[in-house]
Short mmCIF file of C-alpha atoms in Angstrom, two decimals:
data_model
loop_
_atom_site.label_atom_id
_atom_site.label_comp_id
_atom_site.label_asym_id
_atom_site.label_seq_id
_atom_site.Cartn_x
_atom_site.Cartn_y
_atom_site.Cartn_z
CA MET A 131 114.51 52.27 89.16
CA GLU A 132 114.39 52.93 85.45
CA ALA A 133 115.27 50.30 82.87
CA ALA A 134 118.96 49.87 82.04
CA ASP A 135 118.52 51.24 78.53
CA GLY A 136 117.04 54.42 79.96
CA LEU A 137 119.95 54.83 82.40
CA GLU A 138 122.41 54.29 79.55
CA LEU A 139 121.08 57.50 77.96
CA TRP A 140 122.49 59.47 80.84
CA MET A 141 125.88 57.69 80.69
CA GLN A 142 126.00 58.30 76.97
CA ARG A 143 125.42 61.98 77.68
CA ALA A 144 128.37 61.85 80.11
CA LEU A 145 130.56 60.37 77.38
CA ASP A 146 129.41 62.95 74.87
CA LEU A 147 130.27 65.76 77.29
CA ALA A 148 133.67 64.23 78.07
CA ARG A 149 134.62 64.38 74.36
CA ARG A 150 134.41 68.18 74.51
CA GLY A 151 137.65 68.17 76.46
CA THR A 152 139.55 66.68 73.52
CA GLY A 153 142.76 68.55 72.85
CA ASN A 154 142.62 70.60 76.09
CA VAL A 155 142.91 68.24 79.09
CA SER A 156 145.91 66.09 78.23
CA PRO A 157 147.57 64.36 80.03
CA ASN A 158 144.45 64.09 82.14
CA PRO A 159 141.56 61.85 81.03
CA LYS A 160 138.42 63.09 79.32
CA VAL A 161 135.56 63.06 81.81
CA GLY A 162 131.90 64.07 81.70
CA ALA A 163 129.33 64.01 84.51
CA VAL A 164 125.51 64.23 84.54
CA ILE A 165 123.30 64.61 87.64
CA VAL A 166 119.74 63.28 87.15
CA HIS A 167 116.69 63.76 89.42
CA ARG A 168 113.43 62.01 88.44
CA ASN A 169 114.40 61.58 84.81
CA ARG A 170 115.52 65.20 84.46
CA ILE A 171 119.07 66.60 84.24
CA LEU A 172 119.79 68.99 87.11
CA GLY A 173 123.36 69.70 86.20
CA GLU A 174 126.11 68.51 83.90
CA GLY A 175 129.68 69.34 83.10
CA TYR A 176 133.03 68.12 81.75
CA HIS A 177 136.71 68.48 82.46
CA SER A 178 137.58 71.33 80.08
CA GLN A 179 141.15 72.33 80.92
CA PHE A 180 144.20 70.56 82.36
CA GLY A 181 144.54 71.68 85.97
CA GLY A 182 140.96 73.00 86.05
CA PRO A 183 137.94 71.75 88.00
CA HIS A 184 136.84 68.20 87.26
CA ALA A 185 133.58 67.18 85.58
CA GLU A 186 131.84 66.32 88.86
CA VAL A 187 132.61 69.75 90.24
CA HIS A 188 131.17 71.52 87.17
CA ALA A 189 128.02 69.35 87.27
CA ILE A 190 127.38 69.99 90.98
CA GLN A 191 127.93 73.74 90.57
CA LYS A 192 125.23 73.77 87.86
CA VAL A 193 122.55 72.40 90.23
CA ALA A 194 120.40 75.34 91.37
CA ASP A 195 118.76 73.60 94.32
CA LYS A 196 121.50 71.66 96.14
CA ASN A 197 118.88 69.97 98.34
CA LEU A 198 117.85 67.91 95.33
CA LEU A 199 121.29 66.34 95.18
CA LYS A 200 120.26 64.11 98.08
CA GLN A 201 117.59 62.55 95.82
CA SER A 202 119.67 62.34 92.58
CA SER A 203 121.93 60.06 90.69
CA LEU A 204 125.35 60.97 89.25
CA PHE A 205 126.55 59.44 85.95
CA VAL A 206 130.23 59.75 85.25
CA ASN A 207 132.38 57.91 82.66
CA LEU A 208 135.46 57.51 84.92
CA GLU A 209 135.76 56.67 88.60
CA PRO A 210 135.79 59.93 90.71
CA CYS A 211 139.26 60.67 92.02
CA SER A 212 140.16 59.94 95.68
CA HIS A 213 143.51 61.77 95.93
CA HIS A 214 144.67 65.33 96.12
CA GLY A 215 146.20 66.36 92.78
CA LYS A 216 145.73 69.82 91.23
CA THR A 217 142.22 69.71 92.60
CA PRO A 218 140.60 68.10 95.75
CA PRO A 219 139.20 64.57 95.60
CA CYS A 220 135.83 64.37 93.75
CA ALA A 221 134.77 61.31 95.79
CA ASP A 222 134.83 63.46 98.92
CA LEU A 223 132.73 66.17 97.27
CA ILE A 224 130.09 63.60 96.19
CA ILE A 225 129.94 62.28 99.76
CA GLU A 226 129.73 65.79 101.18
CA MET A 227 126.87 66.77 98.85
CA GLY A 228 124.90 63.63 99.90
CA ILE A 229 124.41 62.18 96.44
CA PRO A 230 122.98 58.70 97.15
CA GLU A 231 123.67 56.88 93.86
CA VAL A 232 126.58 56.93 91.44
CA PHE A 233 126.91 55.18 88.06
CA ILE A 234 130.50 54.77 86.78
CA ALA A 235 131.45 53.53 83.32
CA MET A 236 134.97 52.41 84.18
CA GLU A 237 137.31 52.15 87.10
CA ASP A 238 140.31 54.55 87.01
CA PRO A 239 143.47 52.55 86.00
CA ASN A 240 145.65 55.15 87.79
CA PRO A 241 147.20 53.42 90.88
CA LEU A 242 146.50 56.60 92.84
CA VAL A 243 142.76 55.88 92.43
CA ALA A 244 142.22 52.29 91.11
CA GLY A 245 139.05 51.54 93.01
CA SER A 246 139.74 53.65 96.07
CA GLY A 247 137.22 56.33 95.04
CA ILE A 248 134.58 53.62 94.59
CA ASP A 249 135.42 52.09 97.97
CA ARG A 250 135.29 55.44 99.72
CA MET A 251 131.84 56.20 98.37
CA LYS A 252 130.48 52.74 99.17
CA LYS A 253 131.74 53.08 102.81
CA ALA A 254 129.88 56.32 102.98
CA GLY A 255 126.63 54.48 102.07
CA ILE A 256 126.41 55.49 98.41
CA ARG A 257 125.01 52.94 96.00
CA VAL A 258 127.74 52.60 93.38
CA HIS A 259 127.26 50.82 90.00
CA VAL A 260 130.32 50.19 87.83
CA GLY A 261 130.55 49.01 84.19
CA MET A 262 127.77 50.75 82.27
CA LEU A 263 129.06 51.47 78.69
CA ASN A 264 132.45 50.30 79.83
CA GLU A 265 133.75 49.49 76.38
CA GLU A 266 132.83 52.98 75.09
CA ALA A 267 134.48 54.60 78.11
CA ARG A 268 137.72 52.67 77.60
CA ALA A 269 137.84 53.64 73.93
CA LEU A 270 137.27 57.32 74.78
CA ASN A 271 140.20 57.36 77.21
CA ARG A 272 142.52 54.97 75.35
CA VAL A 273 145.34 57.56 75.43
CA PHE A 274 145.11 57.92 79.23
CA CYS A 275 144.96 54.19 79.64
CA THR A 276 148.15 53.75 77.51
CA ASN A 277 149.95 56.37 79.57
CA ILE A 278 149.03 54.70 82.91
CA LEU A 279 149.20 50.99 81.99
CA HIS A 280 152.21 51.06 79.66
CA ARG A 281 154.04 54.18 81.16
CA ARG A 282 154.54 55.76 77.79
CA PRO A 283 152.78 58.18 75.34
CA HIS A 284 150.04 56.89 73.08
CA TYR A 285 151.17 56.76 69.41
CA LEU A 286 148.80 57.33 66.52
CA ALA A 287 150.35 56.78 63.11
CA LYS A 288 148.98 58.33 59.91
CA TRP A 289 150.05 57.90 56.33
CA ALA A 290 148.58 58.14 52.85
CA VAL A 291 148.91 55.34 50.27
CA THR A 292 148.20 55.06 46.51
CA ALA A 293 146.00 52.36 45.06
CA ASP A 294 149.13 50.48 44.04
CA GLY A 295 150.58 50.53 47.54
CA PHE A 296 153.03 53.48 47.58
CA MET A 297 153.29 56.23 50.23
CA GLY A 298 155.67 58.53 48.32
CA ARG A 299 157.42 59.14 45.02
CA ALA A 300 160.82 57.58 44.27
CA ILE A 301 163.65 59.85 45.34
CA ASP A 302 164.66 60.61 41.77
CA ASP A 303 161.11 61.24 40.57
CA GLU A 304 160.13 64.96 40.25
CA GLY A 305 156.39 64.24 40.07
CA PRO A 306 153.93 65.48 42.70
CA LYS A 307 154.33 63.93 46.18
CA GLN A 308 150.78 64.71 47.43
CA ILE A 309 148.63 61.61 47.59
CA SER A 310 145.52 62.37 49.60
CA GLY A 311 142.86 64.93 48.69
CA SER A 312 141.88 68.31 50.12
CA LEU A 313 139.17 66.93 52.48
CA SER A 314 141.66 64.47 53.96
CA SER A 315 144.13 67.31 54.43
CA LEU A 316 141.51 69.18 56.40
CA TRP A 317 140.82 66.07 58.50
CA VAL A 318 144.53 65.66 59.23
CA HIS A 319 144.70 69.23 60.58
CA ARG A 320 141.77 68.36 62.89
CA LEU A 321 143.90 65.42 64.14
CA ARG A 322 146.79 67.72 64.78
CA SER A 323 144.52 69.92 66.93
CA GLU A 324 143.74 66.98 69.20
CA VAL A 325 147.22 65.68 69.88
CA ASP A 326 150.04 66.97 72.07
CA ALA A 327 152.79 66.53 69.50
CA ILE A 328 153.65 65.35 65.99
CA LEU A 329 156.70 63.15 65.38
CA ILE A 330 158.67 62.63 62.16
CA GLY A 331 162.03 61.21 61.35
CA ALA A 332 165.01 63.04 59.90
CA GLY A 333 164.36 61.56 56.47
CA THR A 334 160.89 63.20 56.25
CA ALA A 335 162.22 66.43 57.60
CA LEU A 336 164.93 66.57 54.90
CA ALA A 337 162.79 65.31 52.02
CA ASP A 338 159.60 67.32 52.65
CA ASP A 339 160.69 70.20 54.88
CA PRO A 340 157.18 70.26 56.42
CA MET A 341 155.74 72.82 58.85
CA LEU A 342 153.62 70.30 60.85
CA THR A 343 151.40 73.04 62.23
CA ASN A 344 147.59 73.15 62.43
CA ARG A 345 146.58 75.74 59.89
CA LYS A 346 143.16 74.49 58.73
CA TRP A 347 141.16 73.61 61.88
CA PRO A 348 140.26 75.61 65.03
CA GLY A 349 142.60 74.90 67.94
CA LYS A 350 146.22 74.79 68.85
CA SER A 351 149.28 73.64 66.93
CA PRO A 352 150.94 70.72 68.66
CA LYS A 353 154.59 70.56 69.47
CA ARG A 354 156.77 69.18 66.68
CA ILE A 355 159.21 66.37 67.29
CA ILE A 356 162.05 65.20 65.03
CA LEU A 357 163.85 61.95 65.69
CA ASP A 358 167.34 62.57 64.28
CA SER A 359 169.54 59.92 65.79
CA ASP A 360 172.14 60.30 63.06
CA ASN A 361 172.33 64.08 63.49
CA LEU A 362 171.42 64.85 59.88
CA CYS A 363 169.07 67.80 60.19
CA PRO A 364 170.61 71.26 59.41
CA SER A 365 169.37 74.39 61.24
CA GLU A 366 168.00 75.78 57.93
CA ILE A 367 164.91 73.57 57.96
CA ARG A 368 161.70 75.67 58.07
CA MET A 369 160.54 74.25 61.37
CA PHE A 370 163.64 75.62 63.05
CA ASN A 371 162.82 79.16 61.92
CA ASP A 372 159.32 79.76 63.36
CA LYS A 373 158.20 80.05 67.00
CA VAL A 374 156.13 76.88 67.46
CA PRO A 375 157.83 74.79 70.18
CA MET A 376 159.67 71.71 69.04
CA ILE A 377 161.86 68.95 70.35
CA LEU A 378 164.84 67.55 68.49
CA PHE A 379 166.15 64.15 69.56
CA ARG A 380 169.78 63.79 68.60
CA THR A 381 172.83 61.85 69.76
CA GLU A 382 175.06 64.92 69.72
CA PRO A 383 174.28 68.55 70.70
CA ASP A 384 174.44 71.38 68.11
CA PRO A 385 174.74 75.06 69.21
CA ASP A 386 173.35 76.40 65.91
CA PHE A 387 169.67 75.67 66.60
CA PRO A 388 167.47 78.50 67.89
CA ASP A 389 166.23 78.71 71.45
CA HIS A 390 162.65 77.42 70.78
CA VAL A 391 164.24 74.09 69.64
CA GLU A 392 164.73 71.87 72.68
CA GLN A 393 167.58 69.49 71.97
CA ILE A 394 167.39 66.20 73.88
CA ILE A 395 170.49 63.99 73.60
CA LEU A 396 169.82 60.25 73.23
CA ARG A 397 172.24 57.65 74.55
CA ARG A 398 173.36 55.37 71.74
CA SER A 399 173.77 52.42 74.13
CA GLU A 400 170.04 52.40 75.08
CA ASP A 401 166.74 51.88 73.19
CA TYR A 402 165.80 55.19 71.59
CA TYR A 403 162.02 54.88 72.01
CA GLU A 404 162.32 53.95 75.69
CA GLN A 405 164.28 57.16 76.19
CA ILE A 406 161.83 59.18 74.06
CA ASP A 407 158.87 57.80 76.03
CA GLN A 408 160.22 58.99 79.36
CA HIS A 409 161.31 62.47 78.09
CA LEU A 410 157.89 63.07 76.58
CA LEU A 411 155.89 61.94 79.62
CA LYS A 412 157.96 64.31 81.78
CA ARG A 413 156.86 67.10 79.49
CA ASP A 414 153.16 66.09 79.75
CA ILE A 415 153.18 64.87 76.12
CA ALA A 416 150.72 62.00 76.31
CA PHE A 417 149.39 61.71 72.75
CA VAL A 418 151.72 61.69 69.71
CA LEU A 419 150.74 61.74 66.08
CA VAL A 420 153.42 60.06 63.91
CA GLU A 421 153.53 61.40 60.32
CA GLY A 422 156.92 60.01 59.48
CA GLY A 423 158.17 58.04 56.53
CA ARG A 424 158.37 54.27 56.04
CA LEU A 425 161.43 53.68 58.27
CA THR A 426 159.97 55.62 61.20
CA LEU A 427 156.63 53.84 60.83
CA GLN A 428 158.31 50.39 60.58
CA LYS A 429 160.36 51.08 63.72
CA LEU A 430 157.23 52.23 65.58
CA GLN A 431 155.48 48.97 64.63
CA GLU A 432 158.45 46.83 65.43
CA CYS A 433 158.85 48.19 68.92
CA GLY A 434 155.18 47.69 69.65
CA ARG A 435 154.22 51.36 69.84
CA MET A 436 151.78 51.72 66.95
CA ASP A 437 148.74 51.91 69.10
CA GLU A 438 146.47 53.25 66.35
CA ALA A 439 146.85 53.94 62.65
CA TRP A 440 144.86 55.78 59.96
CA VAL A 441 145.69 54.79 56.42
CA LEU A 442 144.37 57.22 53.72
CA ARG A 443 144.06 55.27 50.51
CA ASN A 444 143.70 57.26 47.27
CA PRO A 445 142.89 55.85 43.78
CA ASN A 446 146.05 57.54 42.31
CA LEU A 447 148.73 55.27 40.84
CA PHE A 448 152.51 55.72 41.01
CA TRP A 449 153.18 52.83 38.56
CA GLU A 450 156.04 51.24 40.56
CA ARG A 451 157.87 54.54 40.92
CA GLY A 452 157.46 55.00 44.63
CA ILE A 453 158.20 54.09 48.24
CA GLU A 454 156.24 51.07 49.35
CA ALA A 455 153.86 51.71 52.19
CA PRO A 456 153.78 49.58 55.40
CA TYR A 457 150.66 47.77 56.47
CA PRO A 458 149.49 47.70 60.09
CA ILE A 459 149.68 44.35 61.82
CA ASN A 460 146.70 45.16 63.97
CA LEU A 461 143.17 44.19 62.88
CA HIS A 462 141.14 46.58 60.69
CA LYS A 463 138.37 48.11 62.77
CA ASP A 464 136.62 50.83 60.83
CA PHE A 465 136.63 52.98 57.69
CA PHE A 466 134.95 55.88 56.02
CA GLN A 467 135.14 57.91 52.84
CA LEU A 468 136.50 61.46 52.47
CA GLY A 469 136.14 62.67 48.89
CA ASN A 470 138.20 60.21 46.79
CA ASP A 471 140.08 58.93 49.79
CA HIS A 472 139.17 55.76 51.69
CA LEU A 473 140.25 55.98 55.27
CA LYS A 474 141.00 52.75 57.14
CA TYR A 475 141.45 52.63 60.90
CA PHE A 476 143.54 50.09 62.85
CA GLU A 477 143.79 49.72 66.57
CA LYS A 478 145.80 47.61 69.10
CA PRO A 479 143.71 46.94 72.21
CA VAL A 480 145.06 49.03 75.15
CA PHE A 481 144.22 46.37 77.73
CA ALA A 482 145.76 43.48 75.84
CA GLU A 483 148.36 41.39 77.68
#
């Protein structure tokens, strides 16, 4: 057998392939698979579309000589499924094709799988190794893990802040509101292409009248969500007059909104975010980008749903004429520079108690 470092190269390849499904497979996890025979890749693939064939299926299909599968190893970043969903169980296919050895980065947290795929392959005589590049695999599928373990969408917050700590101009100030630069704007549109939906509060909708579409990066525009628990948003807002799907959370219905605006009525007697979570999951909205104002961000943090945050810090100053920005409670993990903007990343561990 090759040294562990050499084997990790194949698992890293599986992770790299899995990332190609970003923005297209939600609410499914991102999965890549690599089949190796005598230090050479015979076939590889990734889950590319929700409801489509899984990574293992694509990889096996790419192998020209199926007889070589009986002498090969399979590397996959997530445990092969063992249940019938939109596709047949991948564990059964691996057994059927006679693959003798499987390396898995992480066990599937989904109770429908949760080790049963591993057990099934072991009982069939397959040598199964679990845990290679486990931390990287968990990070890649942090959204899926949040969905399964916490039974709610994964929330990524994003906001820009000036060097003196403000995220917007004072209400009576007519100066420019834009804080971050053009490169950061492009980067934000890339984020939009990767999520299922964008959420803002009524205050941001009224103050900025944003479009919240992806106009600067290849890919789809996500659904738009407005949390309007006080029923403040009029039907004249720009978002209500295009055709990109959107969801409006209110506490009272309004017949004036167009058909592409789905109104969901919240019960005042229950926690709003718990209701929002369940409505979004039922609509396969697993990953939400929050671009709201201070109140929306504070509430997200207070109720423990700020799973990740990107803070775009710009050297501009508002000289005490602004809205103070929040600061993530979670530990700072990473940063990089985009033009004049310094981007800081914060993350709450998905597997924390």
